[in-house]
PDB file of C-alpha atoms in Angstrom:
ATOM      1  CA  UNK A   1      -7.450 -37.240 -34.757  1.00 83.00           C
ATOM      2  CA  UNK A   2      -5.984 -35.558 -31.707  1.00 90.00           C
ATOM      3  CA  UNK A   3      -2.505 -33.824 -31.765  1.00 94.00           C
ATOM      4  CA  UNK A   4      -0.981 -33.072 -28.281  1.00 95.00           C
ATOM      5  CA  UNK A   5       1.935 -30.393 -28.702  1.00 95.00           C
ATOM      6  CA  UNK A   6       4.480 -30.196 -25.651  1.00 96.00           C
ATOM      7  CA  UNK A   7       7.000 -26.608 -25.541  1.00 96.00           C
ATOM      8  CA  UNK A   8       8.789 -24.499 -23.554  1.00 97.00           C
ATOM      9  CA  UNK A   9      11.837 -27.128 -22.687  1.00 97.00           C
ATOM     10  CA  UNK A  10      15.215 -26.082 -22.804  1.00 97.00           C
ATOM     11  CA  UNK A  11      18.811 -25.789 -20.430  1.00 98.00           C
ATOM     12  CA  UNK A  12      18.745 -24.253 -16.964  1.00 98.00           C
ATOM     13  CA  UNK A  13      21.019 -24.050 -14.448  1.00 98.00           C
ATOM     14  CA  UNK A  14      20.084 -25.997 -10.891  1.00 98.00           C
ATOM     15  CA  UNK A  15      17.922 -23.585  -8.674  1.00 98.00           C
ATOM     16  CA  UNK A  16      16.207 -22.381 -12.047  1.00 98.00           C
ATOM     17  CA  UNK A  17      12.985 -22.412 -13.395  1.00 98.00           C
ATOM     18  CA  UNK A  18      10.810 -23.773 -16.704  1.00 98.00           C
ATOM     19  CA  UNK A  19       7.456 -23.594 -17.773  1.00 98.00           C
ATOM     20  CA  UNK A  20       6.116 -26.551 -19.737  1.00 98.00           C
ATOM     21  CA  UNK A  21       2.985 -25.985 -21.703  1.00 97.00           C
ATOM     22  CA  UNK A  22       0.406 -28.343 -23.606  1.00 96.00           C
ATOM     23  CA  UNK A  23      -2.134 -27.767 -26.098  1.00 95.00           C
ATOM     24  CA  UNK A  24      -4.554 -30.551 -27.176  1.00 93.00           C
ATOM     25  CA  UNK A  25      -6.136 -29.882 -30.785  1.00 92.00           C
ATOM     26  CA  UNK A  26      -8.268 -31.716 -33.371  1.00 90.00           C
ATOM     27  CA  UNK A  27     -11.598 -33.422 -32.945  1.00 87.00           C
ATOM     28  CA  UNK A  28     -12.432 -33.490 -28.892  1.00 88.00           C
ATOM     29  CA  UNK A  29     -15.666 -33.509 -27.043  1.00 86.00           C
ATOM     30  CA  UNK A  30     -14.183 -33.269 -23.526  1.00 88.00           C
ATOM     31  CA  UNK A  31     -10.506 -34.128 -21.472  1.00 89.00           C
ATOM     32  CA  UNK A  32     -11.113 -35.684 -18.596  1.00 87.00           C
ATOM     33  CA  UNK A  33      -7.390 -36.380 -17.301  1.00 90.00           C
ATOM     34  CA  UNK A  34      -4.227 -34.516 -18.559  1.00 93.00           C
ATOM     35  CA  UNK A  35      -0.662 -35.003 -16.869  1.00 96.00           C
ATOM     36  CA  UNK A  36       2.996 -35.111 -17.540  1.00 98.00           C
ATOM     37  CA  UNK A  37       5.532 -38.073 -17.632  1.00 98.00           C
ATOM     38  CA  UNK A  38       9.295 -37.675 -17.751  1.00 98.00           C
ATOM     39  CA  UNK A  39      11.614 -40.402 -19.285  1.00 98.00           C
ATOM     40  CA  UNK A  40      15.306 -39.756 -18.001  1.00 96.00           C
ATOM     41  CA  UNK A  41      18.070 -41.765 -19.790  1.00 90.00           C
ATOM     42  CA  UNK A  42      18.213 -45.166 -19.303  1.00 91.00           C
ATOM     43  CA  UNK A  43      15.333 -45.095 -17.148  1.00 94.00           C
ATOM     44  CA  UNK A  44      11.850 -45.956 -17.142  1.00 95.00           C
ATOM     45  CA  UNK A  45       8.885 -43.215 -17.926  1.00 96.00           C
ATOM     46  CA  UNK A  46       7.703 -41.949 -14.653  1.00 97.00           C
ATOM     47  CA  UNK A  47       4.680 -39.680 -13.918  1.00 97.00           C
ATOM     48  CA  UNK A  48       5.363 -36.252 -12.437  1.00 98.00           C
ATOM     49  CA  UNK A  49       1.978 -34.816 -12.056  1.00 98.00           C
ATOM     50  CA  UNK A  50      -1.344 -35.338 -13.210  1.00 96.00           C
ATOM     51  CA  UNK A  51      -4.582 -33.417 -13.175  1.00 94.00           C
ATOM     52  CA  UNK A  52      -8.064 -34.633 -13.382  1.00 87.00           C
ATOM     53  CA  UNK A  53     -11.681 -32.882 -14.676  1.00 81.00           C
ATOM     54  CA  UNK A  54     -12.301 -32.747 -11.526  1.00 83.00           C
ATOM     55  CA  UNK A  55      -9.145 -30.402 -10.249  1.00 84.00           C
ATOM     56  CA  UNK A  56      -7.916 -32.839  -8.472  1.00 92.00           C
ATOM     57  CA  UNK A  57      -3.792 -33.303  -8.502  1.00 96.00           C
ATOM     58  CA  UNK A  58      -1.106 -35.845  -8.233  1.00 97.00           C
ATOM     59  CA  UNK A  59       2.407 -35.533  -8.193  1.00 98.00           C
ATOM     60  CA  UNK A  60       5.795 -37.693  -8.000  1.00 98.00           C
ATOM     61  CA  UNK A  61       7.099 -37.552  -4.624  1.00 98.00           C
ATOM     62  CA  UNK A  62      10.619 -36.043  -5.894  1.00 97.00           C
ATOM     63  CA  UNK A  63       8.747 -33.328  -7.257  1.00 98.00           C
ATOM     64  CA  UNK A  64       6.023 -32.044  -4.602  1.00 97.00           C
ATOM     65  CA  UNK A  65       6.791 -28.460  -3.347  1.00 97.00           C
ATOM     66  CA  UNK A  66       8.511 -27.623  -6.514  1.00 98.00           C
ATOM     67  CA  UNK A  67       6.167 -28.067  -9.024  1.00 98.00           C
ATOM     68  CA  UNK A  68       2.629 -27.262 -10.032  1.00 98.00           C
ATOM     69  CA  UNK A  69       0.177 -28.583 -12.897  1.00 97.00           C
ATOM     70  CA  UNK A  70      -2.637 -26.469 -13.856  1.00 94.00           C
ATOM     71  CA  UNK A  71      -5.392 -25.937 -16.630  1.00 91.00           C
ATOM     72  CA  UNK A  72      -5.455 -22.923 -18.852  1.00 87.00           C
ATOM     73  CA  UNK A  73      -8.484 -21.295 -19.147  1.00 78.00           C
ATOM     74  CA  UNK A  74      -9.066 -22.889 -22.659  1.00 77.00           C
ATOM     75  CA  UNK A  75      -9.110 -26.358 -21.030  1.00 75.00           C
ATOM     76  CA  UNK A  76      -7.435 -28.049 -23.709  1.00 90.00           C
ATOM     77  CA  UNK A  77      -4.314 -26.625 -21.777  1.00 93.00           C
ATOM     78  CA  UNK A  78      -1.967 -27.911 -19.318  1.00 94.00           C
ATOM     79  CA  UNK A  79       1.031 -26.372 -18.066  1.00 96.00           C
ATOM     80  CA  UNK A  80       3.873 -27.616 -15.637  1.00 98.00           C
ATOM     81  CA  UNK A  81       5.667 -24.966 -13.506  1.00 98.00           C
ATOM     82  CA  UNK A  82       8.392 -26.000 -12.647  1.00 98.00           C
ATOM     83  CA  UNK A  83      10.787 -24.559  -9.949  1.00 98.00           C
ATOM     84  CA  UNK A  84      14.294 -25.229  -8.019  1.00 98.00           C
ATOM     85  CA  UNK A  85      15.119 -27.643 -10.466  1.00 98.00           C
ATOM     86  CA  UNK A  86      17.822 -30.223  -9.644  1.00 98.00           C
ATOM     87  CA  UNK A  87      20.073 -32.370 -12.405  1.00 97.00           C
ATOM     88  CA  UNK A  88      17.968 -35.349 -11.529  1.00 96.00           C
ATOM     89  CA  UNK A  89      14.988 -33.461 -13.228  1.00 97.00           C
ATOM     90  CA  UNK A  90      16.875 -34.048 -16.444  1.00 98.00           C
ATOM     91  CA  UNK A  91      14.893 -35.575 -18.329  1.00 98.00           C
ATOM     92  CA  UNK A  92      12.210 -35.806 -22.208  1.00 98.00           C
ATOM     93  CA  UNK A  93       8.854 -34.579 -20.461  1.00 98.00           C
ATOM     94  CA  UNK A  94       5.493 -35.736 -22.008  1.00 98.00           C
ATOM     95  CA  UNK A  95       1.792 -34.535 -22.418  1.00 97.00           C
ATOM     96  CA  UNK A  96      -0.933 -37.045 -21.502  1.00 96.00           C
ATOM     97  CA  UNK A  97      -4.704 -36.985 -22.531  1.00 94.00           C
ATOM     98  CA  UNK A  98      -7.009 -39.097 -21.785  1.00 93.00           C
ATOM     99  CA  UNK A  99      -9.984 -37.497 -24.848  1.00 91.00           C
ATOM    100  CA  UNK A 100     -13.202 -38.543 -25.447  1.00 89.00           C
ATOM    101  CA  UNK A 101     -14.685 -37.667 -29.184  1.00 86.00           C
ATOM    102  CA  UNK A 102     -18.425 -37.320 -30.113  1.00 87.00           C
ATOM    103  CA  UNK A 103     -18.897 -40.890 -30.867  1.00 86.00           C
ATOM    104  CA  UNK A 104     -18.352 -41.294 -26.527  1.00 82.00           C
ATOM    105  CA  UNK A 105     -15.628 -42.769 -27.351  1.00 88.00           C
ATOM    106  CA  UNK A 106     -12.159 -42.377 -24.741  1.00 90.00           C
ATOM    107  CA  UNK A 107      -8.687 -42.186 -26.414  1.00 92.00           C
ATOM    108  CA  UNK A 108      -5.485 -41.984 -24.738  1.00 94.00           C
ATOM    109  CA  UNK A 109      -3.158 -39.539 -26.557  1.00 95.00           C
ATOM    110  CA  UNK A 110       1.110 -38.881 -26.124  1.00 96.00           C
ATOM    111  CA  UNK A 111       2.746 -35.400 -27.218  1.00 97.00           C
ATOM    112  CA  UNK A 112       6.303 -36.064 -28.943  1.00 96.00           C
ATOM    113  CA  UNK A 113       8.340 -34.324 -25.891  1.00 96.00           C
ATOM    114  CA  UNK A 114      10.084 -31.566 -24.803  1.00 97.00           C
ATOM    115  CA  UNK A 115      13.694 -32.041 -23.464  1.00 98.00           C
ATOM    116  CA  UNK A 116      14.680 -30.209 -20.100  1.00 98.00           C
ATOM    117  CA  UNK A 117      18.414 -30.326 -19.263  1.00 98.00           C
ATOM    118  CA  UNK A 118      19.414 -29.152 -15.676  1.00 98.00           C
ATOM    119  CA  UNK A 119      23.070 -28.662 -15.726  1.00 96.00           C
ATOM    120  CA  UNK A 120      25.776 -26.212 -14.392  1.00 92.00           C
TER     121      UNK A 120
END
């Protein structure tokens, strides 16, 4: 089994800043694809930005220029920087992994969310 743990959520003012961080742990041979999704309230879950094996990068178009995904240096990491933050951010952000184990198998695994609240 594979356990995806999202942190570093939390209430900040409009202009502000937040770090999201991942950390995939348990039985994995290789990540080829991590990313974040955001589910805002009483709206569908939306991708902000993903990052392939390959360092390649996606983002949301409401969020380019104002936020990064990267790798750690362990690369069962993923972290979202996240910068001049608007209300619309608002939001329950999620880890995504797409894991292969040593039986070549690929899973597709969810964290449990972090909340981020942008709000004077």
């Amino acid at each position: 089994q594979v356990q995806l743990v999202e942190s570093g959520g939390g209430l900040v003012q409009p202009g502000g800043s937040l770090r999201l961080s991942c950390a995939a742990s348990g039985t994995i041979y290789s990540i080829y694809y991590m990313g974040w999704y955001r589910r805002a309230p009483g709206k569908q879950r939306e991708m902000v930005a993903v990052t392939t094996s390959g360092g390649i990068t996606n983002y949301a178009d409401s969020v380019k220029g104002r936020f990064t995904i990267s790798r750690g240096n362990a690369k069962n990491t993923v972290y979202l920087q996240m910068n001049s933050l608007k209300p619309e951010d608002t939001a329950v952000y999620y880890c995504n992994a797409e894991i292969k184990d040593y039986g070549l198998a690929t899973y597709d695994y969810w964290g449990q969310g972090t909340q981020v609240t942008v709000s004077s």
